[in-house]
Coordinates of C-alpha atoms in Angstrom, one line a residue:
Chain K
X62 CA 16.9 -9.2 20.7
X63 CA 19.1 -12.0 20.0
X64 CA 22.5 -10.4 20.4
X65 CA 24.6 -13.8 20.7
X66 CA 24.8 -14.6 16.7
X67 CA 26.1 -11.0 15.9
X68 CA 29.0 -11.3 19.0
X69 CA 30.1 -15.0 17.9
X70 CA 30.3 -13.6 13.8
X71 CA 32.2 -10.8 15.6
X72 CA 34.8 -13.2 17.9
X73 CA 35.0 -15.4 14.7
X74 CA 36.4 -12.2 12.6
X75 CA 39.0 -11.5 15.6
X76 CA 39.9 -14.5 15.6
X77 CA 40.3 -15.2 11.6
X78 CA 42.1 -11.7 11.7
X79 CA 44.6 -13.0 14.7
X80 CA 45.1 -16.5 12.6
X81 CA 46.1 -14.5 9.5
X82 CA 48.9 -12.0 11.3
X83 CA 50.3 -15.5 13.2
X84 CA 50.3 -17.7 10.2
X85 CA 51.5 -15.0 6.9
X86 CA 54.5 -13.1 9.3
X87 CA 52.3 -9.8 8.0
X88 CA 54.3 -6.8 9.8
X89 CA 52.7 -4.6 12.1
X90 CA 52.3 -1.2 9.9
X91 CA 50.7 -3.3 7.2
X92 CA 48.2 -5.2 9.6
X93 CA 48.0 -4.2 13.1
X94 CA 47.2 -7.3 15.6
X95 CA 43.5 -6.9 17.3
X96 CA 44.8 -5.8 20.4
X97 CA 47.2 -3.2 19.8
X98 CA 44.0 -1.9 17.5
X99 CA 41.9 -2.0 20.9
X100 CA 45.1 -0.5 23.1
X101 CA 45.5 2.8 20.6
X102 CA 41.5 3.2 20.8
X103 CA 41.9 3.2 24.7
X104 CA 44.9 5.2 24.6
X105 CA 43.5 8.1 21.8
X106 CA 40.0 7.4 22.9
X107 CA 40.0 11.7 23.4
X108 CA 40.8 12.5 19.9
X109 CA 39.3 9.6 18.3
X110 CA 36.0 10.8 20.2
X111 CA 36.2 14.4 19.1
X112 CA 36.9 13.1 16.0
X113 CA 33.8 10.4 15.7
X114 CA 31.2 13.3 17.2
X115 CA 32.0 15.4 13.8
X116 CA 31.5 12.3 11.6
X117 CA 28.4 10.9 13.6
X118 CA 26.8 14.2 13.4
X119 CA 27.5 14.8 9.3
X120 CA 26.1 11.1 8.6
X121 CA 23.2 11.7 11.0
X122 CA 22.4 15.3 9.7
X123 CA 23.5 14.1 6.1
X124 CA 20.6 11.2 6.8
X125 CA 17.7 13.5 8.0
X126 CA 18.1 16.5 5.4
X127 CA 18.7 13.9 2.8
X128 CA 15.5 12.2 3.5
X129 CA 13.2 15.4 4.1
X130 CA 14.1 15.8 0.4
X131 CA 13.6 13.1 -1.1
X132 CA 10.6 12.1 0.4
X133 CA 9.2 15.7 -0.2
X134 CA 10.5 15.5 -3.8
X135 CA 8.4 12.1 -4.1
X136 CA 5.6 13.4 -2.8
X137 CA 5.6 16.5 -5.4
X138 CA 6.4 14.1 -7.9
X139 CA 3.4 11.9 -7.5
X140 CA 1.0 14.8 -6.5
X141 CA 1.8 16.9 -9.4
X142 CA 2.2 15.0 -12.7
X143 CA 3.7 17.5 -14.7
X144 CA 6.7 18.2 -11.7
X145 CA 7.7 14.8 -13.2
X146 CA 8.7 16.0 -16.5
X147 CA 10.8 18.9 -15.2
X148 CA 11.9 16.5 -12.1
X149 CA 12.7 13.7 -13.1
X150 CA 15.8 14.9 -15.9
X151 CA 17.4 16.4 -12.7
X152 CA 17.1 13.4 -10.7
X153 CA 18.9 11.4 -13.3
X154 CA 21.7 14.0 -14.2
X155 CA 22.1 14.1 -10.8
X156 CA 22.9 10.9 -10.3
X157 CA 25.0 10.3 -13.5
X158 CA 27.8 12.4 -12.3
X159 CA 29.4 10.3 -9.6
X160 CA 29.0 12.4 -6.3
X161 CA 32.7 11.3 -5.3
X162 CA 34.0 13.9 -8.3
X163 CA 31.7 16.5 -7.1
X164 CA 33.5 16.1 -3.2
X165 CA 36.4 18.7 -4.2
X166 CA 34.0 21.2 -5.4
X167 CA 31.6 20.9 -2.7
X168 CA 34.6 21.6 -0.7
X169 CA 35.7 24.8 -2.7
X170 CA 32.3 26.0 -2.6
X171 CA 31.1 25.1 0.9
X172 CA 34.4 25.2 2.7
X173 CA 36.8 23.0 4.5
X174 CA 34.1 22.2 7.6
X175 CA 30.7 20.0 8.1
X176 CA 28.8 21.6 5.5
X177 CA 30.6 20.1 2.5
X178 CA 30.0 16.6 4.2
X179 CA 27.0 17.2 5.0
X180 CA 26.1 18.3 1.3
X181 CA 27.8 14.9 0.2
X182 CA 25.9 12.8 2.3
X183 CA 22.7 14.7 1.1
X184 CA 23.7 14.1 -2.5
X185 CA 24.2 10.7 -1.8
X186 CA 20.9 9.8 0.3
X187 CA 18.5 11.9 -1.5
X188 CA 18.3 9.4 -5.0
X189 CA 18.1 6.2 -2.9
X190 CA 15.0 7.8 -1.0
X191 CA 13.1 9.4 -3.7
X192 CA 12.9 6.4 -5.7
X193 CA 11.8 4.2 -3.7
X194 CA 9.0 6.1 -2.1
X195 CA 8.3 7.7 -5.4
X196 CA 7.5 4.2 -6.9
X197 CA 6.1 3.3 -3.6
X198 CA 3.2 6.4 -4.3
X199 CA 3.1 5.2 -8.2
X200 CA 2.4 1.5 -7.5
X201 CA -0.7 2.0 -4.7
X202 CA -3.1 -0.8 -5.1
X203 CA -5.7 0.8 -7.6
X204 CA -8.7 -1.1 -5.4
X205 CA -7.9 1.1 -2.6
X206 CA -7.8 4.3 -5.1
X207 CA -11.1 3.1 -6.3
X208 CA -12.5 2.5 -2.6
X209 CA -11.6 6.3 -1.6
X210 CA -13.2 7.5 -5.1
X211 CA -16.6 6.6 -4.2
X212 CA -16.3 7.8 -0.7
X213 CA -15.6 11.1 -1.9
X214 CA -12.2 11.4 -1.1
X215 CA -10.1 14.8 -2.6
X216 CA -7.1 13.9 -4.3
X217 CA -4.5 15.5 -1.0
X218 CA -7.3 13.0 1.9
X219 CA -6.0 9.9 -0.4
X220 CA -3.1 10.7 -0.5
X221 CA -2.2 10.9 3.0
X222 CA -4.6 8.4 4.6
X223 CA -3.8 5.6 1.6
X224 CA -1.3 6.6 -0.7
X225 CA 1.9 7.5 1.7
X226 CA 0.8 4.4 4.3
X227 CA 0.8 2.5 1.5
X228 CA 3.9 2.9 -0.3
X229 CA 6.2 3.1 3.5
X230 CA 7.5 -0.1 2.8
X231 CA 8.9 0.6 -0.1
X232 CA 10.1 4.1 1.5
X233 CA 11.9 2.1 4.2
X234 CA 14.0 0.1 1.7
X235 CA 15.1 3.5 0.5
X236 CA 15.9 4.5 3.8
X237 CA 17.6 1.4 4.5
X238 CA 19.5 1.7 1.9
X239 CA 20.3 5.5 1.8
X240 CA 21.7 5.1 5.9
X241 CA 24.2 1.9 4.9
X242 CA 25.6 4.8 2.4
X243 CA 25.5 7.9 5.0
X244 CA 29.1 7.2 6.2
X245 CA 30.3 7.0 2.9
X246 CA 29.5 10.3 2.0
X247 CA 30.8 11.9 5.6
X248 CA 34.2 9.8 4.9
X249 CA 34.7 11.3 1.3
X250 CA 34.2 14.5 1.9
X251 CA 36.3 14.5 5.1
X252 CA 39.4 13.1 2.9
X253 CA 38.9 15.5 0.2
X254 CA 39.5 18.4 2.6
X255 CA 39.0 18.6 6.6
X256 CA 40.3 19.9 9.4
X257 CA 38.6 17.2 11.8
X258 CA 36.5 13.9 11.8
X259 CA 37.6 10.3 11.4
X260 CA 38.1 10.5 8.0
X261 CA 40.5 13.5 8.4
X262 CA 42.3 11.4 11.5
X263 CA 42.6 8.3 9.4
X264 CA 44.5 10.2 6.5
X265 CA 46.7 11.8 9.4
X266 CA 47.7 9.0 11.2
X267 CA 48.2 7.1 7.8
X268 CA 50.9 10.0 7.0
X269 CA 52.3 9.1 10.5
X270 CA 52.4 5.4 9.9
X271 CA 50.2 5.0 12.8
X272 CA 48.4 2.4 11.4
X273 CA 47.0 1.2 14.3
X274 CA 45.2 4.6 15.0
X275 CA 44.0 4.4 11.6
X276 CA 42.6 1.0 12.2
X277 CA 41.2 2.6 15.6
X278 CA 39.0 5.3 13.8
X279 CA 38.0 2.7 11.0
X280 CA 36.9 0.3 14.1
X281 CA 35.0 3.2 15.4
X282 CA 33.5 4.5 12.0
X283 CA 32.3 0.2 11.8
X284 CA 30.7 0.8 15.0
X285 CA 28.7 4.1 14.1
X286 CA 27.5 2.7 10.8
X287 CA 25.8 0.0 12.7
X288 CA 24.8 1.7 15.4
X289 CA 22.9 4.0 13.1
X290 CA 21.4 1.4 11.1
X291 CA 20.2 -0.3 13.6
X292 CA 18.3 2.1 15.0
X293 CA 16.6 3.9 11.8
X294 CA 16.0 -0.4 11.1
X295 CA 14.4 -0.9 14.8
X296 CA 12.5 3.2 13.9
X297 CA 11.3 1.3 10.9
X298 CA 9.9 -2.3 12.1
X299 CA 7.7 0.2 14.6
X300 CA 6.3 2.5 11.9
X301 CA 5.5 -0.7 9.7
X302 CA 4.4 -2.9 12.4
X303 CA 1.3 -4.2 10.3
X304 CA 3.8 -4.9 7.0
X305 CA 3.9 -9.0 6.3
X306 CA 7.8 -7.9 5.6
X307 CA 8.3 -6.9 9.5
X308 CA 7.0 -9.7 10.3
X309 CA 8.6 -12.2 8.0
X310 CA 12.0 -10.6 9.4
X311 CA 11.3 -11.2 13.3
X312 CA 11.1 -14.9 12.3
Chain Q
X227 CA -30.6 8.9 9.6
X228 CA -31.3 6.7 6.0
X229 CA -30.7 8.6 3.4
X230 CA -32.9 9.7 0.5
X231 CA -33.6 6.7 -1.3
X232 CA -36.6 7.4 -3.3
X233 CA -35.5 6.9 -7.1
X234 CA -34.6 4.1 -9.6
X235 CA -32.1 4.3 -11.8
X236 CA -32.0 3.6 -15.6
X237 CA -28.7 2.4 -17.2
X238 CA -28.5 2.7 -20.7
X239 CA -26.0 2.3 -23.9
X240 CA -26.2 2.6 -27.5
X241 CA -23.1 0.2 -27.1
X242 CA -20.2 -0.2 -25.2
X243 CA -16.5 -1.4 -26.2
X244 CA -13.4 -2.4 -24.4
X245 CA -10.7 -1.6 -26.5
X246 CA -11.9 -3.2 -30.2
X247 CA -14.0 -5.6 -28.2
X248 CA -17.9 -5.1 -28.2
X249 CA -19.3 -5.7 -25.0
X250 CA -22.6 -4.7 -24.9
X251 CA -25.0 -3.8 -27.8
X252 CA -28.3 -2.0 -26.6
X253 CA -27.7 -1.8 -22.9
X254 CA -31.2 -1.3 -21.0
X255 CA -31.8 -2.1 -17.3
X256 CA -33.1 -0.6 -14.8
X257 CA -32.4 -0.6 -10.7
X258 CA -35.4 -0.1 -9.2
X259 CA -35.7 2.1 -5.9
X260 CA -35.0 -0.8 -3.0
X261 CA -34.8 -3.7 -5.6
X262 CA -31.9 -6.0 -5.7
X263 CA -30.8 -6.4 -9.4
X264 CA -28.2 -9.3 -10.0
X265 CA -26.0 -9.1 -13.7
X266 CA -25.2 -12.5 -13.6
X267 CA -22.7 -13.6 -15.9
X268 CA -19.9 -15.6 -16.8
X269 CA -16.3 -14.3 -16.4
X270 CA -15.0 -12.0 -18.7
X271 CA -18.3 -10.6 -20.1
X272 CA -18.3 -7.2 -18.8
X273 CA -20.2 -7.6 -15.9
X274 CA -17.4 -5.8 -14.0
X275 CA -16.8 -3.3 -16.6
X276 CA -20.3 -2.3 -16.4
X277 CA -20.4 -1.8 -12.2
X278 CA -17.4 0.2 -12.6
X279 CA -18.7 2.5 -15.0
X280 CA -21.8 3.3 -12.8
X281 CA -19.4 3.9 -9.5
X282 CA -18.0 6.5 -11.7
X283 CA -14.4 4.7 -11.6
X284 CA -13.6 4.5 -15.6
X285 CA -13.0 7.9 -16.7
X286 CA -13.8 9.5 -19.9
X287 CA -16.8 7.2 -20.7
X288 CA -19.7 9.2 -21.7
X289 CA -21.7 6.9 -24.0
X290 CA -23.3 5.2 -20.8
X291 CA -26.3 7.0 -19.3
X292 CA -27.0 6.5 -15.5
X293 CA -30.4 8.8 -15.0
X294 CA -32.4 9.0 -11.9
X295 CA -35.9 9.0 -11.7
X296 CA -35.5 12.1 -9.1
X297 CA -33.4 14.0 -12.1
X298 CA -30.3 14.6 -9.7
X299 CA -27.1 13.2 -10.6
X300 CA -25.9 9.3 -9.2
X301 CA -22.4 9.7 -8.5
X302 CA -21.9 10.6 -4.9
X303 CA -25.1 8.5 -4.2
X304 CA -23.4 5.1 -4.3
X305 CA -21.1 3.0 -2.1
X306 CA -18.9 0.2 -3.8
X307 CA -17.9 -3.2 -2.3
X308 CA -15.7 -5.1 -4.6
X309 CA -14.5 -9.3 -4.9
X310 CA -11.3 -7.4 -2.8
X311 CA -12.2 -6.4 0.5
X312 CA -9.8 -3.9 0.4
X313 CA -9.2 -3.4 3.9
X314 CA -5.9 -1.3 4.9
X315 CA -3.8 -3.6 6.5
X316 CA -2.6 -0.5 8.8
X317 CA -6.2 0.0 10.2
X318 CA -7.4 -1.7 12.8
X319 CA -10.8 -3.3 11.8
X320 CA -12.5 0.0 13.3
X321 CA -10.3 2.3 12.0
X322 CA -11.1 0.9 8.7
X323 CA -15.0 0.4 9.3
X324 CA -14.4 4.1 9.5
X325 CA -12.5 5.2 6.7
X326 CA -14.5 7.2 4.9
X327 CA -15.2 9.7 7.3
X328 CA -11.7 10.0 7.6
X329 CA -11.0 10.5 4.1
X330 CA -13.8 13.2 4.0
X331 CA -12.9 14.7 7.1
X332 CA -16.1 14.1 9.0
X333 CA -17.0 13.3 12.7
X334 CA -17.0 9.1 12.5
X335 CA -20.3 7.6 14.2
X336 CA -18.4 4.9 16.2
X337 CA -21.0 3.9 18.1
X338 CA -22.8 3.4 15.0
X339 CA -20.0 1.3 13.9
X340 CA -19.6 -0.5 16.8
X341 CA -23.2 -1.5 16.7
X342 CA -22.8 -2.5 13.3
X343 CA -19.7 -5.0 14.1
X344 CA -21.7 -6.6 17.0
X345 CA -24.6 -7.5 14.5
X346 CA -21.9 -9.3 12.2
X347 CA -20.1 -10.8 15.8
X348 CA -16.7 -9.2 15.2
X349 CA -17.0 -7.1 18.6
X350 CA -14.2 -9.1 19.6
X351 CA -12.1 -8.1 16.8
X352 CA -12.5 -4.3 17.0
X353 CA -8.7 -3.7 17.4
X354 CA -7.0 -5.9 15.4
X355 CA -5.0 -5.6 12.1
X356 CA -6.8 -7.0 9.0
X357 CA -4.3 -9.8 8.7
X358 CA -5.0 -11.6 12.1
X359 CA -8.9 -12.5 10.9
X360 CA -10.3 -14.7 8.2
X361 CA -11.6 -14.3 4.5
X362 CA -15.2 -14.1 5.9
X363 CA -14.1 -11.7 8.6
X364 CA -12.5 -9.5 6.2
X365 CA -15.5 -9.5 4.2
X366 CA -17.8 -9.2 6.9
X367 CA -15.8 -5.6 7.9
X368 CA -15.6 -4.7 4.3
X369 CA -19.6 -5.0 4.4
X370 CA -19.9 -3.2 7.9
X371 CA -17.4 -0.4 5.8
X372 CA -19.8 -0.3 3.4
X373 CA -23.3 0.0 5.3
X374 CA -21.3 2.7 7.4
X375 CA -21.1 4.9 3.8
X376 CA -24.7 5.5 4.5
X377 CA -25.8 5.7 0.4
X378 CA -29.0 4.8 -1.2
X379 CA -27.2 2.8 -4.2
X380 CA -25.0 -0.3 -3.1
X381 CA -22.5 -1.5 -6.5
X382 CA -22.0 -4.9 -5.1
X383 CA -19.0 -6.3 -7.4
X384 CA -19.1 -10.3 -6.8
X385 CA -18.3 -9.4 -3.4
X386 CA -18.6 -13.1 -1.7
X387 CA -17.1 -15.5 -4.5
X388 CA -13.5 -15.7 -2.9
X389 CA -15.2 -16.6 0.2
X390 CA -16.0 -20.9 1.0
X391 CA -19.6 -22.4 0.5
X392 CA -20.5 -22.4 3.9
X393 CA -19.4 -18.7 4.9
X394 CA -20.5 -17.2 1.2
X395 CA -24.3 -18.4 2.6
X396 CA -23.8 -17.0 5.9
X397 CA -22.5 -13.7 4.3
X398 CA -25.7 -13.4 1.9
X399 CA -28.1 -13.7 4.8
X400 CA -26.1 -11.3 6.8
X401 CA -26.1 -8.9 3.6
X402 CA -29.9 -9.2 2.7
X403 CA -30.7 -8.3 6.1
X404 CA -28.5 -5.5 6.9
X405 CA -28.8 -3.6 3.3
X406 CA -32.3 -5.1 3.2
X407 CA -34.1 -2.3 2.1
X408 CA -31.3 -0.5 -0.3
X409 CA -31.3 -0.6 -4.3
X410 CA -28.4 -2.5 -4.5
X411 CA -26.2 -3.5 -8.1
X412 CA -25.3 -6.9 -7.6
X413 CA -22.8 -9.0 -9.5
X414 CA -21.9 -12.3 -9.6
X415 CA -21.5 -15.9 -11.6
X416 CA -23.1 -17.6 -9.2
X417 CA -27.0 -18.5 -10.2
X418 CA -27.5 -19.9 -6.8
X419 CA -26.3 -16.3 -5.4
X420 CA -28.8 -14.7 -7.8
X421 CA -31.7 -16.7 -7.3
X422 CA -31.3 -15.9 -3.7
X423 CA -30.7 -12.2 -3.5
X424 CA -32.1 -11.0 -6.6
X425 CA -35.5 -9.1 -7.2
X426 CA -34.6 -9.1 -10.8
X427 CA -31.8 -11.2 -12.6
X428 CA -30.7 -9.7 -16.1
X429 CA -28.6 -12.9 -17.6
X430 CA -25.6 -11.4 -19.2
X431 CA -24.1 -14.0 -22.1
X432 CA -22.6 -13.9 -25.7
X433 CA -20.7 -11.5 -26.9
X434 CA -21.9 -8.7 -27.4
X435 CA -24.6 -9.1 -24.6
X436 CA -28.3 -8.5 -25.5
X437 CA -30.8 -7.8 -22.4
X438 CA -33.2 -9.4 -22.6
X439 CA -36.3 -9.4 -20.1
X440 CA -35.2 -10.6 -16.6
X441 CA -36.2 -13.0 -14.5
X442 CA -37.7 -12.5 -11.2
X443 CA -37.9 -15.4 -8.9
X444 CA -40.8 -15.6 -6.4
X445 CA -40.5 -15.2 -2.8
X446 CA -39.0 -12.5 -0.5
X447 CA -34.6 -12.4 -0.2
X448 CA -32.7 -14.4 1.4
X449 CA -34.6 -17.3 -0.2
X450 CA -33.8 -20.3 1.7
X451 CA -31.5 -22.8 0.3
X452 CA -33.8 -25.8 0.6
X453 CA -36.1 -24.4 -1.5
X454 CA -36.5 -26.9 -4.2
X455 CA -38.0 -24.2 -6.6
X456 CA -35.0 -22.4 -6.0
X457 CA -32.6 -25.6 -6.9
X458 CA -34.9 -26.2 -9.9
X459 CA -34.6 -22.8 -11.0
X460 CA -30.7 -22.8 -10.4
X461 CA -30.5 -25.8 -12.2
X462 CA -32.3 -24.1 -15.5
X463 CA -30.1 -21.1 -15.3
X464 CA -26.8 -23.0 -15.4
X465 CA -28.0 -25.1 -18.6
X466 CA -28.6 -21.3 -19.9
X467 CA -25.4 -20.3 -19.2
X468 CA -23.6 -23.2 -20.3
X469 CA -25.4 -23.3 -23.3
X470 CA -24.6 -19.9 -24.2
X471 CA -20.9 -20.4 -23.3
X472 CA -20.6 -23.6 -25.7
X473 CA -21.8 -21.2 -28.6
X474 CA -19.5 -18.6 -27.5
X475 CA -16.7 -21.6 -27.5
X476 CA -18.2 -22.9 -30.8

């Protein structure tokens, strides 16, 4: 993989970051220099990392639950045509009320540890997912339908030998989509109310005016977010290695 | 093992519509057991409406009769190969050779297969994707997919017109002598196509279409290209066509 264009962008931002604290006077608490945001993640490295383990395992448990159902819901969706009717409502309502006002009641309900953040990821992952696969399943090229008619094919054999293959593209773009929002969820629910995670640290070292901390867990957070991305991304390209699309994108 | 291919088939309509448009007034022809029939037709007469409707793929049509001579019913007897040739671009050209047994469950007959893919010389080609061989490679799996169904009746839907002059010749030889002795449906705009492969050629035109008594060109299939009959003849059935197509214009 070509990692020299993503580590040049990167210098670039440290350096554009550097120019701006030199040339607009900014004080320290507002905008902490590069390095003193590198010297508190060496120095808290400890905390920060008990901290980032609870995030990285909401987003990443957040990610898989949050798929499961919403590829299962689009699979009962397109299997069963009248689930839509009764589905579909829900689906919507669900994502009419923004999940960010439902963090403070996930948290009186489900308590002040992973669970709520967990649940908020969920919430947030499982629309993302189910419509794209869903109108992946809907949108199957009808040639192919009419191919597995006349060889006798039952409705449940063309579904899983042409129906799901044929609509994981469009499932993947869900999934990318639903893992560049995990964090968000995690980070939400952990500043509605927590007792740990980077979210909690960041609102703790922000009441201690340790803004360089703060920057420290945001730097981390940045870092987890891509790693995971990447790798459901690379996960992705390997399932879908016959897609024009992976191709196109390894160009 | 060949299966059970001892009936014809009659096809017959009072009349048949597409939305508020007639197609088909009268509807009579019959596939006789191991006969090639060609419909051949100009676009958008119903020729493909018609194929469709005997592969069992337009529901809720009941007005068009399909009877055997051996009184059992057709559908499950027949395998389709369309213009498309529909090959999963996630199978490898085996793997899709072999999809039916897949979709029904079944022990596949790979050696069968791989047999098969030798006669059309794609042995090479056994593992790759779809989108790594040509438009007369894809059709030439799509055909090997089809003879691999192992059914008596073969709905051929214009399956060689996307393909280039040379190659759509090649492919007709290749298909008259692998599904030689099958009734096969065939399709298609092409008179030359027709003249070639069919045993009988019902001359769909106008609007709706009449049948009327078809022609059956001398000679055993594939007839050769140089055949000057066979030019003559081709010549003749495009001034048919074209004259029918002016009136429609008209």
């Amino acid at each position: 993989m070509n990692i020299l264009k993503p580590a040049f962008v990167l210098v670039t931002l440290v350096i554009i970051w550097q120019l701006i604290i030199i040339l607009s006077d900014v004080p320290p608490y507002i905008l902490p220099p590069p390095f003193s945001v590198i010297e508190a993640t060496v120095a808290h490295a400890d905390i920060i990392l008990v901290h980032a383990t609870i995030t990285f395992i909401e987003m990443v448990v957040g990610l898989v639950i949050g798929t499961l159902l919403g590829s299962s819901s689009a699979l009962v969706l397109s299997y069963y045509q009248p689930a839509r009717q009764w589905l579909m409502p829900i689906l919507v309502i669900s994502q009419a009320i923004p999940v960010f006002a439902l963090a403070p009641i996930l948290v009186l309900w489900l308590g002040y540890g992973m669970i709520s953040k967990i649940a908020m990821a969920v919430l947030i992952i499982y629309f993302p997912v189910t419509a794209a696969f869903f109108d992946g399943l809907k949108n199957t090229n009808l040639g192919y339908l009419d191919l597995a008619h006349t060889m006798g094919a039952s409705k449940s054999s063309t579904l899983a030998h042409i129906r799901v293959p044929a609509a994981l593209p469009a499932f993947a773009s869900g999934l990318r989509v639903a893992t560049a929002m995990a964090p968000i969820g995690a980070i939400v629910g952990e500043w509605v109310g927590s007792s740990e995670g980077l979210g909690y640290l960041m609102l703790h070292a922000n009441g201690r005016m340790q803004i360089d901390v703060m920057f420290a867990a945001l730097l981390i957070l940045a870092l987890m977010a891509i790693i995971l991305y990447y790798t459901v991304d690379a996960g992705l390209r390997r399932l879908l290695f016959w897609s024009p699309e992976t191709k196109l994108n390894q160009l | 093992m060949k299966p059970d291919q001892n009936f014809s088939i009659s096809i017959t309509a009072d009349r048949l519509a597409f939305g508020s448009v007639l197609l088909f007034e009268h509807l009579d022809f019959t596939l006789k057991k191991n006969e090639w029939t060609c419909l051949l037709g100009p676009s958008g007469v119903g020729k493909t409406t018609l194929l469709r409707i005997v592969a069992d793929l337009v529901p809720n049509i009941k007005n068009v009769i399909a009877k055997c001579s051996d009184n059992k019913p057709l559908n499950g007897r027949t395998s389709y190969m369309a213009q498309d040739d529909l090959l999963l671009p996630w199978l490898s050209v085996l793997d899709n050779v072999l999809l039916g047994y897949k979709l029904r469950s079944k022990q596949a007959d790979r050696s069968k297969a791989l047999n098969l893919l030798q006669m059309v010389g794609l042995s090479s080609n056994i593992d790759d994707l779809p989108a790594k061989l040509s438009g007369g490679m894809r059709q030439r799996v799509a055909l090997v997919r089809t003879i691999m169904e192992n059914r008596p009746v073969v709905l051929m839907d214009e399956p060689f017109s996307s393909l280039d002059a040379i190659t759509r010749v090649r492919m007709q030889d290749i298909a008259a002598d692998l599904l030689g002795d099958r009734t096969v449906l065939l399709i298609t705009h092409d008179p030359m196509e027709a003249l070639r492969l069919g045993d009988r050629i019902h001359i769909l035109s106008g609007r709706p279409v009449k049948f009327i008594t078809p022609i059956i060109p001398e000679g055993t299939r594939p007839r050769s290209i140089t055949d000057t009959q066979l030019l003559k003849e081709q010549a003749s059935l495009l001034t048919r066509l074209s004259n029918a197509s002016t009136l429609d214009l008209g």
